[in-house]
Short mmCIF file of C-alpha atoms and ligand atoms in Angstrom, two decimals:
data_model
loop_
_atom_site.label_atom_id
_atom_site.label_comp_id
_atom_site.label_asym_id
_atom_site.label_seq_id
_atom_site.Cartn_x
_atom_site.Cartn_y
_atom_site.Cartn_z
CA MET A 1 -56.19 -83.33 8.81
CA ASP A 2 -53.13 -82.62 6.63
CA PRO A 3 -51.91 -79.04 6.58
CA ILE A 4 -51.88 -77.23 3.24
CA ALA A 5 -48.49 -76.58 1.66
CA ASP A 6 -47.56 -73.03 0.55
CA PHE A 7 -50.46 -71.66 2.60
CA ASP A 8 -51.56 -68.08 1.81
CA LEU A 9 -51.46 -65.97 4.99
CA THR A 10 -52.45 -62.70 3.27
CA PRO A 11 -56.06 -62.92 4.49
CA PHE A 12 -54.92 -63.82 8.00
CA ASN A 13 -52.91 -60.68 8.91
CA THR A 14 -54.41 -57.23 9.50
CA MET A 15 -51.27 -55.54 8.12
CA GLY A 16 -52.29 -57.08 4.82
CA LEU A 17 -48.76 -58.23 4.02
CA ALA A 18 -48.54 -60.74 1.20
CA ALA A 19 -47.08 -63.80 2.92
CA ARG A 20 -47.11 -67.51 2.59
CA ALA A 21 -46.38 -70.20 5.19
CA ARG A 22 -44.50 -73.41 4.34
CA PHE A 23 -47.64 -75.17 5.70
CA GLY A 24 -50.88 -73.90 7.19
CA ALA A 25 -54.13 -75.18 8.62
CA LEU A 26 -57.40 -73.90 10.08
CA VAL A 27 -58.04 -75.30 13.53
CA THR A 28 -61.68 -75.85 14.34
CA ASP A 29 -61.15 -78.30 17.19
CA SER A 30 -58.29 -77.94 19.66
CA ALA A 31 -57.71 -81.74 19.49
CA GLN A 32 -56.14 -81.07 16.05
CA LEU A 33 -53.14 -79.31 17.73
CA SER A 34 -51.45 -82.58 18.74
CA ASP A 35 -51.58 -83.81 15.11
CA LEU A 36 -50.22 -80.51 13.83
CA SER A 37 -47.42 -80.58 16.36
CA ARG A 38 -46.46 -84.09 15.21
CA PHE A 39 -46.61 -83.01 11.56
CA ALA A 40 -44.40 -79.98 12.26
CA ALA A 41 -41.81 -82.15 13.99
CA SER A 42 -41.85 -84.60 11.06
CA VAL A 43 -41.04 -81.82 8.57
CA GLY A 44 -38.56 -80.12 10.91
CA LEU A 45 -40.45 -76.86 11.28
CA PRO A 46 -41.83 -74.99 14.29
CA LEU A 47 -45.58 -74.84 14.87
CA HIS A 48 -46.94 -71.31 15.25
CA VAL A 49 -50.53 -70.79 16.28
CA ILE A 50 -52.11 -67.46 15.30
CA GLY A 51 -55.48 -65.86 16.04
CA GLY A 52 -56.82 -62.89 14.15
CA GLY A 53 -53.33 -61.93 12.88
CA SER A 54 -53.81 -58.44 14.33
CA ASN A 55 -50.47 -58.28 16.15
CA LEU A 56 -48.21 -59.82 13.50
CA VAL A 57 -45.61 -58.74 10.99
CA LEU A 58 -45.15 -61.55 8.52
CA ARG A 59 -42.04 -62.30 6.46
CA ASP A 60 -42.65 -63.06 2.77
CA VAL A 61 -42.21 -66.75 3.51
CA VAL A 62 -42.94 -67.96 7.04
CA GLU A 63 -40.72 -70.99 7.71
CA ALA A 64 -43.21 -72.77 9.94
CA VAL A 65 -46.47 -74.75 10.13
CA VAL A 66 -48.97 -72.00 10.86
CA ALA A 67 -52.24 -72.98 12.57
CA VAL A 68 -55.06 -70.41 12.45
CA MET A 69 -57.13 -70.83 15.60
CA GLY A 70 -60.79 -70.87 14.64
CA THR A 71 -62.46 -72.63 17.59
CA LYS A 72 -65.84 -71.14 18.55
CA GLY A 73 -68.14 -71.05 21.59
CA ARG A 74 -69.06 -68.69 24.41
CA SER A 75 -71.12 -68.91 27.52
CA VAL A 76 -72.14 -66.97 30.61
CA ASP A 77 -72.50 -68.30 34.17
CA THR A 78 -74.59 -65.99 36.39
CA THR A 79 -74.86 -68.32 39.40
CA GLY A 80 -71.81 -67.06 41.36
CA HIS A 81 -71.08 -63.76 43.07
CA THR A 82 -69.45 -62.49 39.89
CA ILE A 83 -70.64 -63.04 36.33
CA ARG A 84 -68.34 -65.47 34.56
CA VAL A 85 -67.93 -65.23 30.79
CA THR A 86 -66.09 -68.01 28.93
CA ALA A 87 -65.11 -67.94 25.29
CA ALA A 88 -63.14 -70.20 22.95
CA ALA A 89 -59.77 -68.94 21.65
CA GLY A 90 -60.99 -68.43 18.08
CA GLU A 91 -63.86 -66.10 19.05
CA ASP A 92 -63.49 -62.53 17.91
CA TRP A 93 -62.59 -60.33 20.89
CA ALA A 94 -64.62 -57.31 19.76
CA GLU A 95 -67.68 -59.47 19.15
CA LEU A 96 -67.33 -60.95 22.67
CA VAL A 97 -67.30 -57.45 24.13
CA GLY A 98 -70.42 -56.52 22.13
CA TRP A 99 -72.15 -59.76 23.12
CA THR A 100 -71.58 -59.27 26.91
CA VAL A 101 -72.55 -55.61 26.76
CA GLY A 102 -75.64 -56.57 24.70
CA GLN A 103 -76.79 -58.69 27.61
CA GLY A 104 -76.36 -55.79 29.97
CA PHE A 105 -73.14 -56.96 31.63
CA GLY A 106 -70.56 -54.22 32.19
CA GLY A 107 -66.88 -54.85 32.80
CA ILE A 108 -65.02 -55.16 29.49
CA GLU A 109 -66.61 -52.32 27.49
CA ASN A 110 -63.41 -50.23 27.66
CA LEU A 111 -61.73 -52.98 25.56
CA ALA A 112 -64.29 -52.62 22.75
CA LEU A 113 -63.22 -52.81 19.07
CA ILE A 114 -59.75 -54.21 19.78
CA PRO A 115 -58.98 -56.36 16.77
CA GLY A 116 -57.94 -59.99 17.33
CA THR A 117 -59.16 -63.15 18.98
CA VAL A 118 -59.98 -64.15 22.55
CA GLY A 119 -57.00 -66.52 22.60
CA ALA A 120 -54.57 -63.78 21.69
CA ALA A 121 -55.94 -61.34 24.31
CA PRO A 122 -54.05 -62.80 27.33
CA VAL A 123 -50.77 -63.26 25.44
CA GLN A 124 -50.13 -59.52 25.36
CA ASN A 125 -52.57 -58.64 28.14
CA ILE A 126 -54.55 -56.31 25.84
CA GLY A 127 -55.36 -52.94 27.30
CA ALA A 128 -57.04 -49.68 26.35
CA TYR A 129 -58.85 -46.72 27.91
CA GLY A 130 -57.84 -47.41 31.49
CA LEU A 131 -58.48 -51.17 31.56
CA GLU A 132 -56.35 -54.28 30.95
CA LEU A 133 -57.52 -57.81 30.36
CA ALA A 134 -55.82 -58.77 33.65
CA ASP A 135 -58.34 -56.55 35.51
CA ARG A 136 -61.22 -58.86 34.45
CA PHE A 137 -59.37 -62.15 34.04
CA HIS A 138 -60.37 -65.28 35.96
CA ALA A 139 -58.59 -68.28 34.33
CA LEU A 140 -57.69 -69.89 31.02
CA THR A 141 -57.06 -73.33 29.61
CA ALA A 142 -53.93 -73.81 27.50
CA TRP A 143 -52.46 -76.66 25.55
CA ASP A 144 -48.77 -77.26 26.41
CA SER A 145 -46.96 -78.03 23.16
CA VAL A 146 -44.02 -79.55 25.05
CA ASP A 147 -45.94 -82.58 26.38
CA SER A 148 -49.36 -82.19 24.67
CA THR A 149 -51.21 -81.78 27.98
CA LEU A 150 -53.87 -79.33 29.04
CA ARG A 151 -53.18 -76.79 31.78
CA THR A 152 -55.28 -74.29 33.68
CA PHE A 153 -53.77 -70.91 34.55
CA ASN A 154 -55.29 -68.62 37.17
CA ARG A 155 -54.60 -64.92 37.10
CA ASP A 156 -51.42 -65.02 39.21
CA GLU A 157 -49.96 -67.84 37.11
CA CYS A 158 -50.36 -65.76 33.93
CA GLY A 159 -47.75 -63.17 35.12
CA PHE A 160 -49.63 -60.26 33.58
CA SER A 161 -48.06 -56.80 33.36
CA TYR A 162 -48.14 -54.05 30.72
CA ARG A 163 -48.50 -55.97 27.43
CA GLN A 164 -46.76 -58.99 29.02
CA SER A 165 -47.64 -62.50 30.22
CA VAL A 166 -45.96 -65.87 30.73
CA PHE A 167 -47.43 -66.90 27.36
CA LYS A 168 -45.43 -64.20 25.60
CA GLN A 169 -42.29 -65.01 27.62
CA HIS A 170 -42.55 -68.69 26.73
CA GLY A 171 -42.74 -67.82 23.01
CA GLY A 172 -45.56 -70.04 21.82
CA ARG A 173 -45.12 -73.01 24.17
CA PHE A 174 -48.64 -72.60 25.50
CA VAL A 175 -51.57 -72.31 23.14
CA VAL A 176 -54.61 -70.67 24.75
CA LEU A 177 -57.77 -72.69 24.19
CA ASP A 178 -60.38 -70.73 26.17
CA VAL A 179 -60.50 -67.73 28.49
CA THR A 180 -62.84 -67.11 31.45
CA LEU A 181 -63.45 -63.54 32.59
CA ASP A 182 -65.08 -62.23 35.75
CA VAL A 183 -67.34 -59.24 35.27
CA PRO A 184 -68.65 -57.62 38.42
CA ARG A 185 -72.30 -57.73 39.53
CA GLN A 186 -71.87 -54.27 41.07
CA TRP A 187 -70.58 -52.51 37.95
CA THR A 188 -69.41 -48.91 37.90
CA PRO A 189 -68.09 -47.26 34.71
CA ASN A 190 -64.33 -46.73 34.36
CA LEU A 191 -64.28 -43.14 33.00
CA GLY A 192 -60.76 -42.05 33.93
CA TYR A 193 -59.27 -41.94 30.44
CA ALA A 194 -59.36 -38.72 28.39
CA GLY A 195 -62.44 -38.76 26.18
CA LEU A 196 -64.44 -40.97 28.56
CA ASP A 197 -64.30 -38.40 31.39
CA THR A 198 -67.09 -36.32 29.83
CA LEU A 199 -69.57 -39.19 30.23
CA PRO A 200 -71.89 -38.98 33.32
CA PRO A 201 -71.23 -41.47 36.18
CA THR A 202 -74.66 -42.92 35.35
CA ALA A 203 -73.50 -44.03 31.86
CA SER A 204 -74.51 -47.59 30.95
CA PRO A 205 -72.00 -50.26 29.69
CA ALA A 206 -73.49 -49.72 26.20
CA GLU A 207 -72.89 -45.96 26.37
CA VAL A 208 -69.29 -46.42 27.53
CA MET A 209 -68.72 -48.95 24.72
CA GLU A 210 -70.23 -46.58 22.19
CA ARG A 211 -67.83 -43.83 23.32
CA VAL A 212 -64.78 -46.14 23.22
CA VAL A 213 -65.73 -47.20 19.68
CA ALA A 214 -66.08 -43.58 18.63
CA ILE A 215 -62.68 -42.64 20.10
CA ARG A 216 -60.96 -45.63 18.50
CA ARG A 217 -62.59 -44.89 15.12
CA SER A 218 -61.44 -41.28 15.28
CA LYS A 219 -57.83 -42.12 16.18
CA LEU A 220 -56.96 -45.54 14.80
CA PRO A 221 -57.17 -46.69 11.18
CA ASP A 222 -59.54 -49.52 10.31
CA TRP A 223 -57.26 -52.36 9.15
CA ARG A 224 -59.86 -53.33 6.55
CA VAL A 225 -59.22 -50.00 4.88
CA LEU A 226 -55.58 -49.32 5.77
CA GLY A 227 -53.61 -52.38 6.89
CA ASN A 228 -52.05 -52.07 10.35
CA ALA A 229 -51.27 -54.06 13.47
CA GLY A 230 -52.38 -51.43 16.08
CA SER A 231 -49.70 -49.87 18.23
CA PHE A 232 -46.38 -50.81 16.71
CA PHE A 233 -44.23 -50.00 19.79
CA HIS A 234 -44.80 -50.21 23.50
CA ASN A 235 -44.91 -47.01 25.51
CA PRO A 236 -41.44 -47.07 27.07
CA VAL A 237 -41.15 -47.20 30.86
CA VAL A 238 -38.14 -45.21 32.01
CA ASP A 239 -36.67 -43.91 35.28
CA ALA A 240 -37.83 -40.55 36.65
CA GLU A 241 -34.59 -38.80 35.67
CA THR A 242 -34.85 -39.82 31.99
CA ALA A 243 -38.50 -38.73 31.95
CA ALA A 244 -37.69 -35.37 33.56
CA ALA A 245 -35.24 -34.60 30.76
CA ILE A 246 -38.01 -34.66 28.15
CA ALA A 247 -40.24 -31.88 29.46
CA ALA A 248 -43.15 -32.01 27.01
CA VAL A 249 -43.80 -35.73 26.55
CA PRO A 250 -47.14 -37.08 27.89
CA ARG A 251 -46.23 -39.20 30.91
CA TYR A 252 -47.92 -41.78 33.14
CA PRO A 253 -46.17 -42.24 36.53
CA GLN A 254 -46.06 -45.88 37.66
CA LEU A 255 -46.45 -47.19 41.24
CA ASP A 256 -42.73 -48.14 41.47
CA GLY A 257 -41.52 -44.55 40.69
CA SER A 258 -40.78 -45.26 37.02
CA VAL A 259 -42.61 -43.31 34.29
CA LYS A 260 -44.37 -44.58 31.16
CA LEU A 261 -43.91 -42.17 28.22
CA SER A 262 -45.97 -41.73 25.10
CA ALA A 263 -44.12 -43.46 22.27
CA ALA A 264 -46.44 -41.71 19.77
CA TRP A 265 -45.21 -38.32 21.02
CA LEU A 266 -41.55 -39.40 20.84
CA ILE A 267 -42.00 -40.55 17.23
CA GLU A 268 -43.91 -37.41 16.25
CA SER A 269 -41.25 -35.25 17.86
CA VAL A 270 -38.55 -36.67 15.58
CA ALA A 271 -40.69 -35.74 12.58
CA LEU A 272 -41.51 -39.28 11.47
CA LYS A 273 -45.30 -38.99 11.60
CA GLY A 274 -46.50 -39.66 8.06
CA HIS A 275 -43.03 -40.78 6.93
CA ARG A 276 -43.02 -43.50 4.28
CA ILE A 277 -40.61 -46.13 3.09
CA GLY A 278 -42.09 -47.52 -0.09
CA ASN A 279 -45.62 -48.54 0.76
CA ALA A 280 -45.13 -48.75 4.48
CA GLY A 281 -45.69 -45.60 6.51
CA ILE A 282 -46.21 -44.04 9.89
CA TYR A 283 -49.93 -43.21 10.06
CA ASP A 284 -50.40 -39.50 9.58
CA LYS A 285 -53.06 -39.24 12.31
CA HIS A 286 -51.33 -41.36 15.03
CA ALA A 287 -47.58 -41.78 15.11
CA LEU A 288 -47.69 -45.18 16.95
CA ILE A 289 -49.24 -46.99 14.04
CA VAL A 290 -47.38 -48.44 11.06
CA VAL A 291 -49.70 -48.68 8.07
CA ASN A 292 -49.65 -50.57 4.77
CA HIS A 293 -50.57 -48.06 2.08
CA GLY A 294 -51.09 -50.99 -0.30
CA GLY A 295 -48.56 -53.62 -1.39
CA ALA A 296 -46.12 -52.90 1.43
CA THR A 297 -43.46 -55.57 1.91
CA TYR A 298 -41.94 -57.07 5.06
CA ALA A 299 -38.61 -55.44 4.14
CA GLU A 300 -40.24 -51.97 3.95
CA VAL A 301 -41.98 -52.43 7.30
CA ALA A 302 -38.76 -53.67 8.95
CA GLU A 303 -36.73 -50.77 7.50
CA LEU A 304 -39.27 -48.26 8.75
CA ALA A 305 -39.38 -49.84 12.23
CA ASP A 306 -35.54 -49.69 12.34
CA LEU A 307 -35.56 -46.05 11.35
CA VAL A 308 -38.05 -45.19 14.11
CA ARG A 309 -36.04 -47.10 16.71
CA SER A 310 -32.69 -45.62 15.70
CA THR A 311 -34.00 -42.06 15.39
CA VAL A 312 -35.77 -42.08 18.79
CA SER A 313 -32.79 -43.75 20.40
CA GLY A 314 -30.39 -41.23 18.82
CA ARG A 315 -32.44 -38.26 20.04
CA TYR A 316 -33.55 -39.41 23.48
CA GLY A 317 -31.44 -42.52 24.34
CA ILE A 318 -34.66 -44.50 24.69
CA ALA A 319 -34.98 -47.95 23.11
CA LEU A 320 -38.47 -48.64 21.74
CA THR A 321 -39.74 -52.22 21.87
CA GLN A 322 -41.80 -53.51 18.99
CA GLU A 323 -45.24 -54.78 19.93
CA PRO A 324 -46.26 -57.09 17.01
CA PHE A 325 -44.57 -60.47 16.74
CA VAL A 326 -42.50 -61.21 13.71
CA LEU A 327 -43.12 -64.58 12.08
N1 LIG B 1 -49.85 -38.60 20.75
C1 LIG B 1 -48.96 -37.88 20.05
N2 LIG B 1 -48.86 -38.05 18.71
C2 LIG B 1 -49.71 -38.90 18.06
C3 LIG B 1 -50.67 -39.67 18.79
C4 LIG B 1 -50.72 -39.48 20.16
O1 LIG B 1 -48.15 -37.07 20.57
O2 LIG B 1 -49.58 -39.00 16.82
C5 LIG B 1 -49.94 -38.42 22.23
C6 LIG B 1 -51.32 -37.94 22.61
O3 LIG B 1 -51.29 -36.53 22.68
C7 LIG B 1 -51.55 -38.56 23.96
C8 LIG B 1 -50.62 -39.71 24.02
O4 LIG B 1 -49.80 -39.66 22.85
O5 LIG B 1 -51.21 -37.69 25.02
C9 LIG B 1 -51.32 -41.04 24.14
O6 LIG B 1 -52.06 -41.30 22.97
P1 LIG B 1 -53.25 -42.37 22.94
O7 LIG B 1 -54.30 -41.98 23.93
O8 LIG B 1 -53.72 -42.54 21.54
O9 LIG B 1 -52.67 -43.70 23.52
P2 LIG B 1 -51.29 -44.47 23.18
O10 LIG B 1 -50.44 -44.41 24.43
O11 LIG B 1 -50.64 -44.00 21.92
C10 LIG B 1 -52.12 -46.75 24.12
C11 LIG B 1 -52.17 -48.17 23.69
C12 LIG B 1 -53.30 -48.36 22.68
C13 LIG B 1 -54.61 -48.00 23.35
C14 LIG B 1 -54.52 -46.54 23.76
C15 LIG B 1 -55.77 -46.12 24.55
C16 LIG B 1 -49.90 -49.03 23.85
C17 LIG B 1 -48.66 -49.40 23.13
N3 LIG B 1 -50.90 -48.53 23.10
O12 LIG B 1 -51.81 -45.99 22.97
O13 LIG B 1 -53.30 -49.78 22.34
O14 LIG B 1 -55.70 -48.18 22.46
O15 LIG B 1 -53.39 -46.38 24.68
O16 LIG B 1 -55.81 -46.70 25.78
O17 LIG B 1 -49.95 -49.09 25.08
C18 LIG B 1 -52.51 -51.42 20.80
O18 LIG B 1 -51.87 -51.88 21.78
O19 LIG B 1 -52.45 -51.89 19.67
C19 LIG B 1 -53.29 -50.20 21.05
C20 LIG B 1 -53.91 -49.56 20.03
#
């Protein structure tokens, strides 16, 4: 399978940036990765594997061989003391959540409607509404691009923390091929997060999922309508003294004494909510989202991100870290 030259990535990124890769290919069988890796080496370019393109900011021309992971397949094993759900990397994450909940299995419903693929989920340890992937993770299989071998990672080996994993730290060395989750037999709903706390403790997985979907729809723009890559910055984790100096910011104390602050609040407080540079803007209903109002360019998005970082840093001395990868 030869990659396609001057490959159009516009349909493969939820920010809707017009971008082209030097070469691109759709991967339907993970065995194709070795060939693509050899091809990339032969043309002197890196190989980048992407999933749903929901956590990406693309340059106008991506100097790489880009492989779009499209492998499919999912299964459930109910024979053990937990219920084990396995899905191929190219499966849509939100569909997987709907599929498990549809079978009556609770456990990942708080992660409903998160855009992206199953293979991308562990890379940034996706999280929302009081749950992280790590909480339900069992193991994954990854292809090691260094020596073209397959490796299994259990939960400890993945090094999960807030939006972090060894896969992110190794910058694309490991390509996730499939993910296995453990969902509990004795399920109880996780209703701690604001908006879920009004549901009764007897709520079913489907009812929790429905509420999560409603909250997400009310707060976050649908990328099909308004291009975006979800949260554009991490919520910064700072020491208690720094947090105490900003009295009004929503805060989430961490076990080690540090404090996670709301990046959305920080951005709103410096009057950047709704701010636009060209066709890129801060979403006017949620300050953590950078949106493409139509025809935005990489340069506009980058300039806006720089403005947010420098303004927040100038006011509070806090450095915001960008969440989406730049290719
Ligand atoms: N807030 C503002 N201004 C805004 C929006 C929110 O001040 O424009 C304040 C709210 O008042 C609230 C706080 O910010 O107190 C938190 O807002 P929200 O509940 O929307 O959550 P978030 O911290 O902004 C994080 C995740 C989201 C995830 C939600 C829900 C990160 C970087 N983001 O956002 O994840 O859906 O919590 O759990 O941790 C993503 O990673 O792409 C993503 C959408």
